[in-house]
Coordinates of N, CA and C and ligand atoms in Angstrom, one line a residue:
X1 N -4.2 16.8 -8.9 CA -3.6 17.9 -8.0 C -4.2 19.2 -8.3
X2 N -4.5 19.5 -9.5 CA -4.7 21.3 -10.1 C -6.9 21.0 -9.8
X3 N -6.9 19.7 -9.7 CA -8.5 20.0 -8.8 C -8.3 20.2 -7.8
X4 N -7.4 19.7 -6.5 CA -7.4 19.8 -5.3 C -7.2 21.2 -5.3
X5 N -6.5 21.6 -6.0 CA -6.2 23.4 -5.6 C -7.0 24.2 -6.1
X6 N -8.3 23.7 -7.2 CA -9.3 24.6 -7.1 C -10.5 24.4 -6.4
X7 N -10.4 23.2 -5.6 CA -11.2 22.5 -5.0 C -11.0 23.5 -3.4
X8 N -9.7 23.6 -3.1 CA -9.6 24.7 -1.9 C -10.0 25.9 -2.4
X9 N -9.8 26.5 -3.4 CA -9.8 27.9 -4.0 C -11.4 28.4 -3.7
X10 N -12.3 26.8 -4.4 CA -13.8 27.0 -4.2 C -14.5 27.2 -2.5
X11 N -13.7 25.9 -1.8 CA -14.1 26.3 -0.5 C -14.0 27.7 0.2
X12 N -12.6 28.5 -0.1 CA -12.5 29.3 0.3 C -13.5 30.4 0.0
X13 N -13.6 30.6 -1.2 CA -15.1 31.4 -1.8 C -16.2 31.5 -0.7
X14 N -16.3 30.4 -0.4 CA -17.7 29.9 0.2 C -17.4 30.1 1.6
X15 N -16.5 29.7 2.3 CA -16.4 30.2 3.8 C -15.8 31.7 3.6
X16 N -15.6 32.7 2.1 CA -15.2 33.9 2.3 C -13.8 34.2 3.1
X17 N -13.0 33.2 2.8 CA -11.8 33.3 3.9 C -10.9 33.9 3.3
X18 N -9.6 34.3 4.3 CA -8.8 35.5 3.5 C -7.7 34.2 2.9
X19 N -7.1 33.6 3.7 CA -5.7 32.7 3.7 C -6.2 31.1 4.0
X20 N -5.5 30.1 3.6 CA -5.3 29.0 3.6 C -4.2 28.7 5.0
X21 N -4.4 27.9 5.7 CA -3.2 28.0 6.8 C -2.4 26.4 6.5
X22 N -3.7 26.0 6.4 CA -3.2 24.4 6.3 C -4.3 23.2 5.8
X23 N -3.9 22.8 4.8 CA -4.6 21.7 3.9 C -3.7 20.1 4.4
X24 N -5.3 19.1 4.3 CA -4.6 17.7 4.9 C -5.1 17.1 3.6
X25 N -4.2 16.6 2.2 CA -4.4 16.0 1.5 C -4.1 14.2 1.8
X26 N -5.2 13.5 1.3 CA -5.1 11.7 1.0 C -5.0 11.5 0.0
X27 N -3.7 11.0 -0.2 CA -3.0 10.5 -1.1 C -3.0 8.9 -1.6
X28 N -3.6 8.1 -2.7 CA -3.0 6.7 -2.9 C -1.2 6.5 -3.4
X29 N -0.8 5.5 -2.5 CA 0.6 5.4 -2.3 C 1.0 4.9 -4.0
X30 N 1.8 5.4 -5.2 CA 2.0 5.3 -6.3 C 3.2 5.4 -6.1
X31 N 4.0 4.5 -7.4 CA 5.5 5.1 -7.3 C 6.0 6.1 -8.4
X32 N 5.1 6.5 -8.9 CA 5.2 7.5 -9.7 C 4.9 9.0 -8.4
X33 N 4.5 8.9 -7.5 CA 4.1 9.8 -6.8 C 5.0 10.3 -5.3
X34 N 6.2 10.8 -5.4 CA 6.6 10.7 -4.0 C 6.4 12.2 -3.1
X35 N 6.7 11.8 -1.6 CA 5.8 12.8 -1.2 C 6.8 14.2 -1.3
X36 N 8.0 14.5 -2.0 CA 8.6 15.4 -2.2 C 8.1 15.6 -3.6
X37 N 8.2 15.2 -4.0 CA 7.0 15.5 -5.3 C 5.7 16.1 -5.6
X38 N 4.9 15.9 -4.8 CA 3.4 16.1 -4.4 C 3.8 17.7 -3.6
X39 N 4.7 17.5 -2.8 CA 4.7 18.9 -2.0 C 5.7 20.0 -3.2
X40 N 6.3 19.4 -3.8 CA 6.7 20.4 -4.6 C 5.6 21.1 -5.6
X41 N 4.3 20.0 -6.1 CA 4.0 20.2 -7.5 C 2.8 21.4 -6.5
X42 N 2.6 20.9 -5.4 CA 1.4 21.9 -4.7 C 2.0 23.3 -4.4
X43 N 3.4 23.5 -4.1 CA 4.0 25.0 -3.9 C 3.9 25.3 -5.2
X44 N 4.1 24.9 -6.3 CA 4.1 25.3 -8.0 C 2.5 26.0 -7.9
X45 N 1.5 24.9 -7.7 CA 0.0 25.2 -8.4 C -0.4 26.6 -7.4
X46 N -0.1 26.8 -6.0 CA -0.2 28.1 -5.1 C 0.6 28.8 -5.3
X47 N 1.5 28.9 -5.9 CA 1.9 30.2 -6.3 C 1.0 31.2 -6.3
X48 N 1.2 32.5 -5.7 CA 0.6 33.6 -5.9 C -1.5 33.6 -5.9
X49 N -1.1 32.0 -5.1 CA -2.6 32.1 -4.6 C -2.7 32.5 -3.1
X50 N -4.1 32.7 -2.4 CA -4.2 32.5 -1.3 C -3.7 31.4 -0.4
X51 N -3.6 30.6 -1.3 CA -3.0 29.1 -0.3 C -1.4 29.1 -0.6
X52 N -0.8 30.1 -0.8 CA 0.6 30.1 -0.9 C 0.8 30.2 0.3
X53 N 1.9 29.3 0.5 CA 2.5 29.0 2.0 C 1.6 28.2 3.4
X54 N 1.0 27.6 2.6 CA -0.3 26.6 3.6 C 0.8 25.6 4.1
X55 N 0.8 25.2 4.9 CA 1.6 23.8 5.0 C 0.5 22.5 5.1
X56 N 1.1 21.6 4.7 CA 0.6 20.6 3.8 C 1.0 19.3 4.8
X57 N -0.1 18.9 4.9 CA -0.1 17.6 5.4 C -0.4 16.5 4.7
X58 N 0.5 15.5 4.4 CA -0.2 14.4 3.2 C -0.4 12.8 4.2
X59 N -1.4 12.2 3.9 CA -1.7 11.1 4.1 C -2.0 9.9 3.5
X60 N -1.3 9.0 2.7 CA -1.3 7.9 2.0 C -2.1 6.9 2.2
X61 N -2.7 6.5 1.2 CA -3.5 5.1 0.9 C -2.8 4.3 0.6
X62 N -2.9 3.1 1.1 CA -1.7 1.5 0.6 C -2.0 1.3 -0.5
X63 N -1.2 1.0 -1.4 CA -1.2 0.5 -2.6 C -1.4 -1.2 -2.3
X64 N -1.4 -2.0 -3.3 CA -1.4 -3.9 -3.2 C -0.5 -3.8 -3.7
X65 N 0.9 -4.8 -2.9 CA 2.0 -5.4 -3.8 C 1.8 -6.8 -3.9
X66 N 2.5 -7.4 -5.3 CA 2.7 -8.9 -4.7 C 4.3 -9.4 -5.0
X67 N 4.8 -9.8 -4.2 CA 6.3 -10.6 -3.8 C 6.7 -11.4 -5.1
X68 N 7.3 -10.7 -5.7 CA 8.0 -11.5 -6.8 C 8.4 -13.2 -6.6
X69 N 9.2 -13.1 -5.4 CA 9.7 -14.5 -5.1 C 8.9 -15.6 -4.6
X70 N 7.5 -14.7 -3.7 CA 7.0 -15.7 -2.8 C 5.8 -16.4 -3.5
X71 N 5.1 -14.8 -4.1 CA 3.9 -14.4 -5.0 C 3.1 -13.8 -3.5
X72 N 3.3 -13.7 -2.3 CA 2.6 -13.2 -1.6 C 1.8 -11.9 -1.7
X73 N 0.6 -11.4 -1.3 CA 0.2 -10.3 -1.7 C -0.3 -9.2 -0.4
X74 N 0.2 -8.1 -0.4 CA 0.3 -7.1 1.1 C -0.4 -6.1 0.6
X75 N -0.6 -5.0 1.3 CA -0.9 -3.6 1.6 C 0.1 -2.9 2.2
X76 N 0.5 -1.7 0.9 CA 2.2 -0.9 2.0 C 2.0 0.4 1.5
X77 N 2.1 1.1 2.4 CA 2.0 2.4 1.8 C 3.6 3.1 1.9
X78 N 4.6 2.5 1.6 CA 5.6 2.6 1.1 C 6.2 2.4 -0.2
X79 N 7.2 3.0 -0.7 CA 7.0 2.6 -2.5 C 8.7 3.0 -2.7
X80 N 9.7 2.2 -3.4 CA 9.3 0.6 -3.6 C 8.9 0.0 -2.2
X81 N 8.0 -1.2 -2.4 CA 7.9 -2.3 -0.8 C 8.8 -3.0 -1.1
X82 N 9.0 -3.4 -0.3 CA 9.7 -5.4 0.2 C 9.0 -6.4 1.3
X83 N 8.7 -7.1 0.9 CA 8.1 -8.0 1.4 C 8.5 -8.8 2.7
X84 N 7.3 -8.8 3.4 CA 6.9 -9.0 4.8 C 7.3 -9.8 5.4
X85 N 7.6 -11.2 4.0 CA 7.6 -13.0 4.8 C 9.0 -12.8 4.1
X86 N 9.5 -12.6 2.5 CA 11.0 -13.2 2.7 C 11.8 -12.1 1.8
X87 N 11.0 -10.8 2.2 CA 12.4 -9.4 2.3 C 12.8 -9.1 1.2
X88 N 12.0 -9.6 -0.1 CA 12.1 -9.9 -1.5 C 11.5 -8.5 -1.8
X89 N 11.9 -7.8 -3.3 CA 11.3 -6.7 -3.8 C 10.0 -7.3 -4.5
X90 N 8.8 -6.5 -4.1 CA 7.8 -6.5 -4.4 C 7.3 -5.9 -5.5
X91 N 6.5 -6.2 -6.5 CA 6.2 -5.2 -7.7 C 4.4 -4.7 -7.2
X92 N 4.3 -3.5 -7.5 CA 3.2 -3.0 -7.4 C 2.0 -3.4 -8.1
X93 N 1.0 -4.1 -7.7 CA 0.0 -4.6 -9.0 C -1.6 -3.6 -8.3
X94 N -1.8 -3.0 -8.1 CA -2.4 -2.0 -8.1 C -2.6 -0.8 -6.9
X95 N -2.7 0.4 -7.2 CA -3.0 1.6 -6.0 C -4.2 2.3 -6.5
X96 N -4.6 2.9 -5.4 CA -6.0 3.6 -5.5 C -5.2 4.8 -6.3
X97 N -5.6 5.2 -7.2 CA -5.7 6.5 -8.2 C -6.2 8.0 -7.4
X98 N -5.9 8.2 -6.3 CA -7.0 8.9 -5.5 C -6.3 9.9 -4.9
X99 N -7.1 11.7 -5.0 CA -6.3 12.2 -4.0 C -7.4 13.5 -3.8
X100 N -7.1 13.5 -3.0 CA -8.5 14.3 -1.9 C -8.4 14.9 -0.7
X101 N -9.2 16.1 -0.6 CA -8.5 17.1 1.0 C -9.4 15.9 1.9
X102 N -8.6 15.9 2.8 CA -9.4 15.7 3.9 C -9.9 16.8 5.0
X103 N -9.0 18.3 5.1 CA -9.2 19.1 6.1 C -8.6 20.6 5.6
X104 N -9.3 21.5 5.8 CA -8.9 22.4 5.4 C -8.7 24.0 6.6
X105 N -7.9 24.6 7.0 CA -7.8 25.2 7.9 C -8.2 27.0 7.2
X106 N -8.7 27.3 7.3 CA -8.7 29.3 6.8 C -8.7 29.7 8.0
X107 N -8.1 31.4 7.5 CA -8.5 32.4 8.5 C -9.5 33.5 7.4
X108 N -10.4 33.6 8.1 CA -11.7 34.4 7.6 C -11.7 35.6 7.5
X109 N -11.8 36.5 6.9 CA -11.6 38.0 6.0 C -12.2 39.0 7.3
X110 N -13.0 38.3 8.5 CA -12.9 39.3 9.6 C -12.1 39.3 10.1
X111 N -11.4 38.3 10.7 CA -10.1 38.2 11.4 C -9.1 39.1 11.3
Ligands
LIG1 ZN1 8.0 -12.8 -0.5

């Protein structure tokens, strides 16, 4: 997350922009990660930057669960899942580690 925000900071340099308006982060779906969480930890890291007050768009990667009861194994980008075939809690056995802008909005220092 404190790359992603200097990862905007850098773009910004380079398109010379004044403000951040709106960042579209991709997110892998974790359950250590919820999306009130992610949007809190990004208003913390902008503080009293240019991208204070961007609004934030997040978009999740499926994690793989597999079905305790069935053993079946899905893609959910929901966290906890429950399973598909018999509505059983699922345990997470692995998510992509991953989180990256996809889209970045500025307004440029002529403007
Ligand atoms: Zn099941």
């Amino acid at each position: 997350m404190q790359r992603v925000v200097e990862t905007i900071l850098a773009s910004m340099e380079q398109e010379r922009a004044a403000r951040v308006t709106r960042a579209e982060l991709v997110l892998g779906t974790s359950g250590h990660f919820t999306e009130e969480a992610v949007r809190q930890y990004f208003q913390v890291l902008t503080q009293n930057t240019p991208i204070e007050g961007a609004a934030l768009t997040l978009s999740w990667l499926p994690a793989t669960y597999q079905c305790l009861s069935c053993q079946h194994r899905f893609e959910s980008t929901s966290s906890p899942a429950t399973c598909p075939l018999c509505g059983d809690v699922a345990l997470e056995i692995s998510h992509q580690d991953e989180c990256f802008i996809r889209s970045i909005e500025m307004i440029s220092q002529d403007e």
